[in-house]
Tab-separated table of C-alpha atoms in Angstrom:
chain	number	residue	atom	x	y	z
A	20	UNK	CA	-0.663	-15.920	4.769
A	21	UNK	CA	0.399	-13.093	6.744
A	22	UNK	CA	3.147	-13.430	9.738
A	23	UNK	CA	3.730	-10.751	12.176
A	24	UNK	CA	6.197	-11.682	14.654
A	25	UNK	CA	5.027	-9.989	18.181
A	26	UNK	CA	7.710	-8.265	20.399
A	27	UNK	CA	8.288	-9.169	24.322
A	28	UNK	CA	6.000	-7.105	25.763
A	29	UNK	CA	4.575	-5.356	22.256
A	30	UNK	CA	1.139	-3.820	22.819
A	31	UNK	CA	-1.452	-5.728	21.215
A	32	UNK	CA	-2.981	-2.801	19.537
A	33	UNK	CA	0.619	-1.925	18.046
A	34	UNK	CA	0.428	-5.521	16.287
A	35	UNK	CA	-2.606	-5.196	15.179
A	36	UNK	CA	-1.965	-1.866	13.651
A	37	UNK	CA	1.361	-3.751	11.623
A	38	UNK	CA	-0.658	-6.261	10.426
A	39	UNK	CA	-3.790	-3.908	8.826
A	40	UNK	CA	-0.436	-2.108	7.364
A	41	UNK	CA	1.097	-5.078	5.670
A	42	UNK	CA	-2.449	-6.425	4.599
A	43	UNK	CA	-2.876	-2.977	2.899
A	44	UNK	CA	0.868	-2.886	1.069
A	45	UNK	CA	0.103	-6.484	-0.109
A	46	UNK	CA	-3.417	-5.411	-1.654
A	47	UNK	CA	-4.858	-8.878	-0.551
A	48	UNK	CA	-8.150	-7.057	-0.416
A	49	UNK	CA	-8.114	-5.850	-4.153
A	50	UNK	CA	-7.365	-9.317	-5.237
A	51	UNK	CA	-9.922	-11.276	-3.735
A	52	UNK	CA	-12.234	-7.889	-5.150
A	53	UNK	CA	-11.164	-8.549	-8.453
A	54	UNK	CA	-11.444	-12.729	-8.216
A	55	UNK	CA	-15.644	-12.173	-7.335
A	56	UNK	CA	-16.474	-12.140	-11.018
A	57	UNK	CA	-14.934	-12.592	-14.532
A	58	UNK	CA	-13.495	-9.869	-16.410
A	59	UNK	CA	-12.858	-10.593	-20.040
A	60	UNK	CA	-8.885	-9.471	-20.879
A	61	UNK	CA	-10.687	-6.743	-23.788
A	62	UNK	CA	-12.181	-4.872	-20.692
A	63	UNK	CA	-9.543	-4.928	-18.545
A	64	UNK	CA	-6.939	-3.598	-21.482
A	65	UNK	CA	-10.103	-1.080	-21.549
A	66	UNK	CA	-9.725	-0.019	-17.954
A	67	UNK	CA	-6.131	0.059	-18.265
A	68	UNK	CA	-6.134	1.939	-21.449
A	69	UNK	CA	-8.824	5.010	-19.662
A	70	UNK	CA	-6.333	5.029	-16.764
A	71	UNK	CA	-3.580	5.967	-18.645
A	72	UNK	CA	-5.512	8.548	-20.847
A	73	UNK	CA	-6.332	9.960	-17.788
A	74	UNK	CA	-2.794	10.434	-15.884
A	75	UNK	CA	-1.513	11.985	-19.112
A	76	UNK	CA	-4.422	14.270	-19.071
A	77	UNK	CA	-3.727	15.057	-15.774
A	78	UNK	CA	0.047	15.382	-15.859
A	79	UNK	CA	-0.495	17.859	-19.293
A	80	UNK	CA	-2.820	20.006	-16.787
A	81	UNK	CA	-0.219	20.482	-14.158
A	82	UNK	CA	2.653	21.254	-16.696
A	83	UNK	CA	-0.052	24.207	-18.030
């Protein structure tokens, strides 16, 4: 659960805009994303595996 303590006299729209910020850092979203179905650990290690191919990829085309 998320607190956000609200300033004497803070506008509400300032709150609101602290809270979408600290719901964001805390990727809350991406977990409950990720909890909707089952993902078997050999896929994920896939995913994570394609990701990193990738990065190094990219990182070798900058160097260039």
């Amino acid at each position: 659960m998320l607190i956000i303590p609200i300033k004497e006299g803070e506008n509400i729209d300032r709150a609101l805009k602290r809270y979408k910020q600290k719901y964001r850092k805390t990727q809350q979203l991406r977990n409950l994303r990720d909890n909707q179905h089952f993902t078997k650990r050999s896929q994920e290690r896939r995913v994570q595996v394609a990701k990193a191919i990738y990065k190094q990829e990219y990182q070798r085309k900058l160097e260039e």
